[in-house]
mmCIF file of C-alpha atoms and ligand atoms in Angstrom:
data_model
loop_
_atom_site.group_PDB
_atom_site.id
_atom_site.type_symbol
_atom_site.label_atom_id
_atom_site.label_comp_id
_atom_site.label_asym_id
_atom_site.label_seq_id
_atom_site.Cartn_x
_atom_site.Cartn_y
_atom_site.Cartn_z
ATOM 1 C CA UNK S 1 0.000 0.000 0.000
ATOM 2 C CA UNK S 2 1.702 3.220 -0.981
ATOM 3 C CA UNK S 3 -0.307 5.995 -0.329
ATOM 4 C CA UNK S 4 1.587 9.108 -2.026
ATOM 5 C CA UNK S 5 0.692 12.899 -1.515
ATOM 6 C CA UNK S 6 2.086 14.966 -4.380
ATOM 7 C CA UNK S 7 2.399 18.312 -3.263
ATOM 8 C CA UNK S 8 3.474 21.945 -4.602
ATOM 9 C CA UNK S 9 2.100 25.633 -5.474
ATOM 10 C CA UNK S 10 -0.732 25.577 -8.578
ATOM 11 C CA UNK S 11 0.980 25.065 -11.568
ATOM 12 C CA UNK S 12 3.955 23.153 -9.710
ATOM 13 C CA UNK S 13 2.419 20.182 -12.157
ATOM 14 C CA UNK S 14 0.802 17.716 -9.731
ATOM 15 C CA UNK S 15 -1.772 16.496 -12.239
ATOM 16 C CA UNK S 16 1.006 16.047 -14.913
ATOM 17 C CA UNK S 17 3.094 14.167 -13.103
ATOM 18 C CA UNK S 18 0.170 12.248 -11.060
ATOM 19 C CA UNK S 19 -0.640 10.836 -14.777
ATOM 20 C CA UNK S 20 2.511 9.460 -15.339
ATOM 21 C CA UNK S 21 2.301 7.769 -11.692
ATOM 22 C CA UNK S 22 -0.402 6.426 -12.147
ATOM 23 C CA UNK S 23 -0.048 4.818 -15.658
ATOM 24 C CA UNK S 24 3.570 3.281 -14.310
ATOM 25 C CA UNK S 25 2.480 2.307 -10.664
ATOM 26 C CA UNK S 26 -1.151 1.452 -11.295
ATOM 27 C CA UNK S 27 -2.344 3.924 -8.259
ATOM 28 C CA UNK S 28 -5.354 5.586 -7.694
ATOM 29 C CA UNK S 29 -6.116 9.321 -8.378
ATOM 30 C CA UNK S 30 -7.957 11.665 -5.690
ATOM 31 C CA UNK S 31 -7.789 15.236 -6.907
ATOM 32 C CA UNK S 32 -10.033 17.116 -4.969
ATOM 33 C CA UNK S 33 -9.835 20.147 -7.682
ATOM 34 C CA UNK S 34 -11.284 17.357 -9.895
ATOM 35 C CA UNK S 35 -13.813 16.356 -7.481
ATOM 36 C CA UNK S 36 -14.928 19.577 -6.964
ATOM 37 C CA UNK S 37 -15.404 20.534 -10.521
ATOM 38 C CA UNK S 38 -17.601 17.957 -11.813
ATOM 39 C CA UNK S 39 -19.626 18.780 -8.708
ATOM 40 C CA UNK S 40 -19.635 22.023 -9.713
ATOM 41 C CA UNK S 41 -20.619 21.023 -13.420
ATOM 42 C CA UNK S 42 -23.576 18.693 -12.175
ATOM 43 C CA UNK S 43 -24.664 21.433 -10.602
ATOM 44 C CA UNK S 44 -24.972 20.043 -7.111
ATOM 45 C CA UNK S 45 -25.553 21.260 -3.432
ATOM 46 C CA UNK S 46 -22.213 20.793 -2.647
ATOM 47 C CA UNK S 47 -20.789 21.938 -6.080
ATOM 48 C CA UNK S 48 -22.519 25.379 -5.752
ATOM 49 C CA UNK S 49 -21.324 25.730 -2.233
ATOM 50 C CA UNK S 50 -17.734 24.970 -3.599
ATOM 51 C CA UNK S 51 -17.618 27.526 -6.397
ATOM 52 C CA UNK S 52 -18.343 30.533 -4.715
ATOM 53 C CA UNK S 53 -14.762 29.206 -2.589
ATOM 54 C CA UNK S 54 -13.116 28.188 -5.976
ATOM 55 C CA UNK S 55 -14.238 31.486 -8.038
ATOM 56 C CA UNK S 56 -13.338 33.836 -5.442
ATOM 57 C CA UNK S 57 -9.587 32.305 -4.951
ATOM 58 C CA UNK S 58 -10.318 30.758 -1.489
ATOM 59 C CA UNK S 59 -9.995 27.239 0.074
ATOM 60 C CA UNK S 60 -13.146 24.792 0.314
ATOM 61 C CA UNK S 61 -13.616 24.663 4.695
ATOM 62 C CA UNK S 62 -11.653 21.758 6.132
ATOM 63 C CA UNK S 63 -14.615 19.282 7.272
ATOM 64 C CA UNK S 64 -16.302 19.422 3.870
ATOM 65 C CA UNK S 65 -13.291 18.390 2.327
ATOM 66 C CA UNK S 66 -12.811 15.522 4.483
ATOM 67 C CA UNK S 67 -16.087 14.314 4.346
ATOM 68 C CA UNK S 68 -15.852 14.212 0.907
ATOM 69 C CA UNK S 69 -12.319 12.806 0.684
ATOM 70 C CA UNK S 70 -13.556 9.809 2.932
ATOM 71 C CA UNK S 71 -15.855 9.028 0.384
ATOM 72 C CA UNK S 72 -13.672 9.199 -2.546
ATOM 73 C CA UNK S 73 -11.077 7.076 -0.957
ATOM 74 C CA UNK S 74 -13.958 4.411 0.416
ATOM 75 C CA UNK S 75 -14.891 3.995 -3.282
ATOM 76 C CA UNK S 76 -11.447 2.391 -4.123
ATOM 77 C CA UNK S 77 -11.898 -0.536 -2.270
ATOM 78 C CA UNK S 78 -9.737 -2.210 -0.105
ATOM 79 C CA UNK S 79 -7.921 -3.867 -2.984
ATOM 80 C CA UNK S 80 -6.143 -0.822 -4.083
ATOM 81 C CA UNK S 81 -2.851 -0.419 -4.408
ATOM 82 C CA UNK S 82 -2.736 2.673 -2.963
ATOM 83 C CA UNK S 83 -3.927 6.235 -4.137
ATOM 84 C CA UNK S 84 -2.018 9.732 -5.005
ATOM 85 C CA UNK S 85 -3.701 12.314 -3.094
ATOM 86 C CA UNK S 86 -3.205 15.654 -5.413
ATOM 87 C CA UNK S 87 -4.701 19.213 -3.757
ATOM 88 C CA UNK S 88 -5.018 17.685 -0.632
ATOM 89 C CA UNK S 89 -3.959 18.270 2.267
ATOM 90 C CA UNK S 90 -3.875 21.821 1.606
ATOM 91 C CA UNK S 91 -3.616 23.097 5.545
ATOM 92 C CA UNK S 92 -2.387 21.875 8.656
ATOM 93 C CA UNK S 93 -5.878 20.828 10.069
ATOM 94 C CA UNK S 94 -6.170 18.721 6.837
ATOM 95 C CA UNK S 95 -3.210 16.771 7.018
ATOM 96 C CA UNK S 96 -4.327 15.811 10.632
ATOM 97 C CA UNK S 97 -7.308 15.091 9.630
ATOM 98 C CA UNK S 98 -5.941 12.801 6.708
ATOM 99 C CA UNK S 99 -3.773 11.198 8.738
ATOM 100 C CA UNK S 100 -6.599 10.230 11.127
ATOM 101 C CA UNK S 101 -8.775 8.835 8.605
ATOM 102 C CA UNK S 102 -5.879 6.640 7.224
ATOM 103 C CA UNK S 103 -5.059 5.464 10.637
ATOM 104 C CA UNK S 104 -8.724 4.387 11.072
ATOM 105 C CA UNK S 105 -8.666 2.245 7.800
ATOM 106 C CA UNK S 106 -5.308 1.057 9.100
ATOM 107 C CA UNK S 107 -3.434 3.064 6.341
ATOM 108 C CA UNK S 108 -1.044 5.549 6.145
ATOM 109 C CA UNK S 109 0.781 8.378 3.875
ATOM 110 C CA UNK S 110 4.022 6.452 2.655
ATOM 111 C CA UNK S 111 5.596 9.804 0.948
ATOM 112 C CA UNK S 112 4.830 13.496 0.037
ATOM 113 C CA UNK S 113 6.065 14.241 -2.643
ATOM 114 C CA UNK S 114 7.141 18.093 -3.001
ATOM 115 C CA UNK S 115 7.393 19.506 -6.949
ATOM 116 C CA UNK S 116 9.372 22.927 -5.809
ATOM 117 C CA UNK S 117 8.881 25.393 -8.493
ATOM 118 C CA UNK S 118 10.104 29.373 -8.805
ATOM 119 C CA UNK S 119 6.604 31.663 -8.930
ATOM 120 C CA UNK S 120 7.734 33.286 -12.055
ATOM 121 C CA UNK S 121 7.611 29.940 -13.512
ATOM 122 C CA UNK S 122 3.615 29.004 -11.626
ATOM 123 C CA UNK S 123 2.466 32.030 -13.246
ATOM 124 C CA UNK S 124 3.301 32.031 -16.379
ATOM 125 C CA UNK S 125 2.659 28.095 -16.624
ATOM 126 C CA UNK S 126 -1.099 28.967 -14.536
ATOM 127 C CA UNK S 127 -1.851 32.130 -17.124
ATOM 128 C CA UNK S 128 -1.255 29.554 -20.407
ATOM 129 C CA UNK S 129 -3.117 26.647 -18.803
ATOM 130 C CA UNK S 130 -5.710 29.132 -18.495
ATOM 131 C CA UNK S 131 -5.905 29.871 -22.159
ATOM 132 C CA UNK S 132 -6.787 26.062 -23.036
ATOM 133 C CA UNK S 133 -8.731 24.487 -20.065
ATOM 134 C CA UNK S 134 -11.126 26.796 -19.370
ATOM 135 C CA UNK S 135 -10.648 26.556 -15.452
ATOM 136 C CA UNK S 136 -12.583 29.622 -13.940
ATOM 137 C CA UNK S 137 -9.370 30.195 -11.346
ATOM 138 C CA UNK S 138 -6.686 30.419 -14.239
ATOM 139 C CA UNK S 139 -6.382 34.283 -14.578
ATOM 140 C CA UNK S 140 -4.192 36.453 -13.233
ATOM 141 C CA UNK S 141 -5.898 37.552 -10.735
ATOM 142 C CA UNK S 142 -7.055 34.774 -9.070
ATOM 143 C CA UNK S 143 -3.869 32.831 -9.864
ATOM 144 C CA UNK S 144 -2.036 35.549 -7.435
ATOM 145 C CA UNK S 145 -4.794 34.915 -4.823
ATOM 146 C CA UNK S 146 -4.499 31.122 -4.933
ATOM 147 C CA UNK S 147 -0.296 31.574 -5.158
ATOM 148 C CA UNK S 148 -0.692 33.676 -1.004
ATOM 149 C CA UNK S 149 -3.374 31.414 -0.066
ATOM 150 C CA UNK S 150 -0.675 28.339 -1.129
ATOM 151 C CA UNK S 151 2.517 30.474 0.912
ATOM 152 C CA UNK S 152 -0.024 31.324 3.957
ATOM 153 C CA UNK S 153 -1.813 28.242 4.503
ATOM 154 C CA UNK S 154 -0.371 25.137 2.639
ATOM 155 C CA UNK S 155 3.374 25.731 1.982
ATOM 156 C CA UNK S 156 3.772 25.185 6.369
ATOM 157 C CA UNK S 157 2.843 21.876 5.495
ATOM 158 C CA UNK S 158 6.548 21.198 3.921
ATOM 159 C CA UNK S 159 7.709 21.323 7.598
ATOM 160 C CA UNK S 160 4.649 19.278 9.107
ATOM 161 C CA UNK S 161 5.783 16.322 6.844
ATOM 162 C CA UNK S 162 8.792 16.676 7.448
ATOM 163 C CA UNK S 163 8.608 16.430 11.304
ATOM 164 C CA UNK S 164 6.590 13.287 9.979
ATOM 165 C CA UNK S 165 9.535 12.119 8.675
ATOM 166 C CA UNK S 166 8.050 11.565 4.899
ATOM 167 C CA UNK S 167 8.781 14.799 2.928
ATOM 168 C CA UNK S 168 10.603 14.942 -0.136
ATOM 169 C CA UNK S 169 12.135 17.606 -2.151
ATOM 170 C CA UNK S 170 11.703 17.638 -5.881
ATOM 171 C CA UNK S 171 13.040 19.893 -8.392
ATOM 172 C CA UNK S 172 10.095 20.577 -10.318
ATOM 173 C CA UNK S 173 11.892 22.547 -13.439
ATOM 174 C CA UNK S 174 12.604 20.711 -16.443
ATOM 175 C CA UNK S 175 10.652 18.461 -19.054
ATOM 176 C CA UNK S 176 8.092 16.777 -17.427
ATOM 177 C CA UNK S 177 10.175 13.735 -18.169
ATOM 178 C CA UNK S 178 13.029 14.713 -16.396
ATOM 179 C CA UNK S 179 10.239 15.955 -12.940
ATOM 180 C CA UNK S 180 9.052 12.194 -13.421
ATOM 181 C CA UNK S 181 12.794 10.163 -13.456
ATOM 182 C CA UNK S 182 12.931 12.150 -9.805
ATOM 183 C CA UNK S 183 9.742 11.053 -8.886
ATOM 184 C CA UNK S 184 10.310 7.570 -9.650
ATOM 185 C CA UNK S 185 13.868 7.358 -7.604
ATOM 186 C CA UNK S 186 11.762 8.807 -4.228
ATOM 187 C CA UNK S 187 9.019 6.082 -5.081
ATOM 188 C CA UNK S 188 11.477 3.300 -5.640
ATOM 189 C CA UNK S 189 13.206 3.475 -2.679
ATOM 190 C CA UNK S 190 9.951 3.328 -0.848
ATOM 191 C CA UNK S 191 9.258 -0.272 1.476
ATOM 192 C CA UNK S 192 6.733 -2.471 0.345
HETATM 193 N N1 ADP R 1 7.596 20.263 -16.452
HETATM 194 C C1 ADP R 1 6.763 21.176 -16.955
HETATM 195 N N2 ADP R 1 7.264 22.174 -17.713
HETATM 196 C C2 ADP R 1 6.444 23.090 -18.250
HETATM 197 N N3 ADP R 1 5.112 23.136 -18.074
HETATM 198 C C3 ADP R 1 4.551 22.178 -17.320
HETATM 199 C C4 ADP R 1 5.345 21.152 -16.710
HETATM 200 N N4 ADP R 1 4.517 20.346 -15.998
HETATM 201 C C5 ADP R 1 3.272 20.834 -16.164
HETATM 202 N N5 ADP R 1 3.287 21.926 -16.967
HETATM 203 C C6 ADP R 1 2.148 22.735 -17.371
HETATM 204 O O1 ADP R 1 1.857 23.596 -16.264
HETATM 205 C C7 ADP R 1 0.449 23.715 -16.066
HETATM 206 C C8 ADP R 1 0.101 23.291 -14.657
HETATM 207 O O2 ADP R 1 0.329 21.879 -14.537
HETATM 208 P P1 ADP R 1 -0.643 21.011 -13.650
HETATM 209 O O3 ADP R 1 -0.153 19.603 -13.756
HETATM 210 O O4 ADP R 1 -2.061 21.297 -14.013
HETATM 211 O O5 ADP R 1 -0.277 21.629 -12.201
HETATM 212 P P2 ADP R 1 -1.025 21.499 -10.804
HETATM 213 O O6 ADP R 1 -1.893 20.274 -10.895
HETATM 214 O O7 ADP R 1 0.113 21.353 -9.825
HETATM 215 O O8 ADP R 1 -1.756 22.791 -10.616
HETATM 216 C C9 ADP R 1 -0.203 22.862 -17.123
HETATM 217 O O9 ADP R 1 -0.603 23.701 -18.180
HETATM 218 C C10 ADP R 1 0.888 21.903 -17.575
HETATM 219 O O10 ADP R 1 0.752 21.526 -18.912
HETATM 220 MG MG1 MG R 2 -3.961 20.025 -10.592
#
């Protein structure tokens, strides 16, 4: 069971790399940004609750994205061989709170995985991602909100792990190629 939180600023490339993790290690994929969308596309309660966070820059309150990470996770089974969390935990109170619901399933987080990235880089790799998905939070504006909201309130969480003894440091500059032959050397040393 390796589960694996890959962890960085927006644009840091979490999804991109996630892909390639999951294609080579056959993991599962919880991205709450994901999650959240299609609510938001469905047009549920939940989802319309959610977008006035996502639209306005801000994070999604810490016991409604539990709840609905439980669920998400529940749905793998128990047969899994373990999942890639990706936008989550994004505060202190989350990781906790992740850590607790793993330790009640008799799991645990085997690695977070940090893609460090320079801002100049986020931004300019947020404002062109913005130009082809469509995603209501890629402009500039919001992309600077969701870069302090990531230093204030997630980046503490590179020191949390590490207490935890579990963080890794990833260059995340280069082809994504290059960002995934790191990857694979932090997930290879990992114990069955
Ligand atoms: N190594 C890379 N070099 C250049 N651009 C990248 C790299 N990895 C991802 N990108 C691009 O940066 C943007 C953000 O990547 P994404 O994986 O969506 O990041 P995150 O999930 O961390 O927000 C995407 O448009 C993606 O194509
Ligand atoms: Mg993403």
């Amino acid at each position: 069971m390796k589960n694996i939180v890959i962890f960085g600023a927006p644009g840091a490339g979490k999804g991109t790399q996630s892909d390639k993790m999951i294609e080579k290690y056959g993991l599962g994929h919880i991205s709450t940004g994901d999650v959240l969308r299609s609510e938001i596309k469905n047009g549920t309660e939940l989802g319309k609750i959610a977008k006035g966070f996502i639209d306005n820059g801000q994070l999604i309150p810490d016991e409604l994205m539990i709840d609905i990470l439980a669920n998400v996770y529940d749905s793998f089974g128990k047969e899994h061989k373990g999942v890639i969390f990706d936008g989550f935990p994004r505060t202190i109170p989350q990781a906790e709170a992740l850590k607790k619901m793993l330790a009640e399933r008799g799991h645990v987080v085997a690695a977070m995985i940090e893609l460090a990235v320079p801002e100049k880089e986020l931004m300019s790799r947020l404002i062109n991602r913005g130009k082809i998905s469509g995603r209501s939070d890629d402009n500039a504006e919001t992309i600077q909100k969701r870069l302090n909201v990531y230093h204030e309130q997630t980046s503490p969480l590179i020191d949390w792990y590490s207490k935890e003894g579990i963080h890794h440091h990833v260059e995340g500059l280069g082809t994504v190629d290059e960002i995934f032959s790191r990857i694979e050397s932090v997930i290879d040393a990992l114990e069955d």
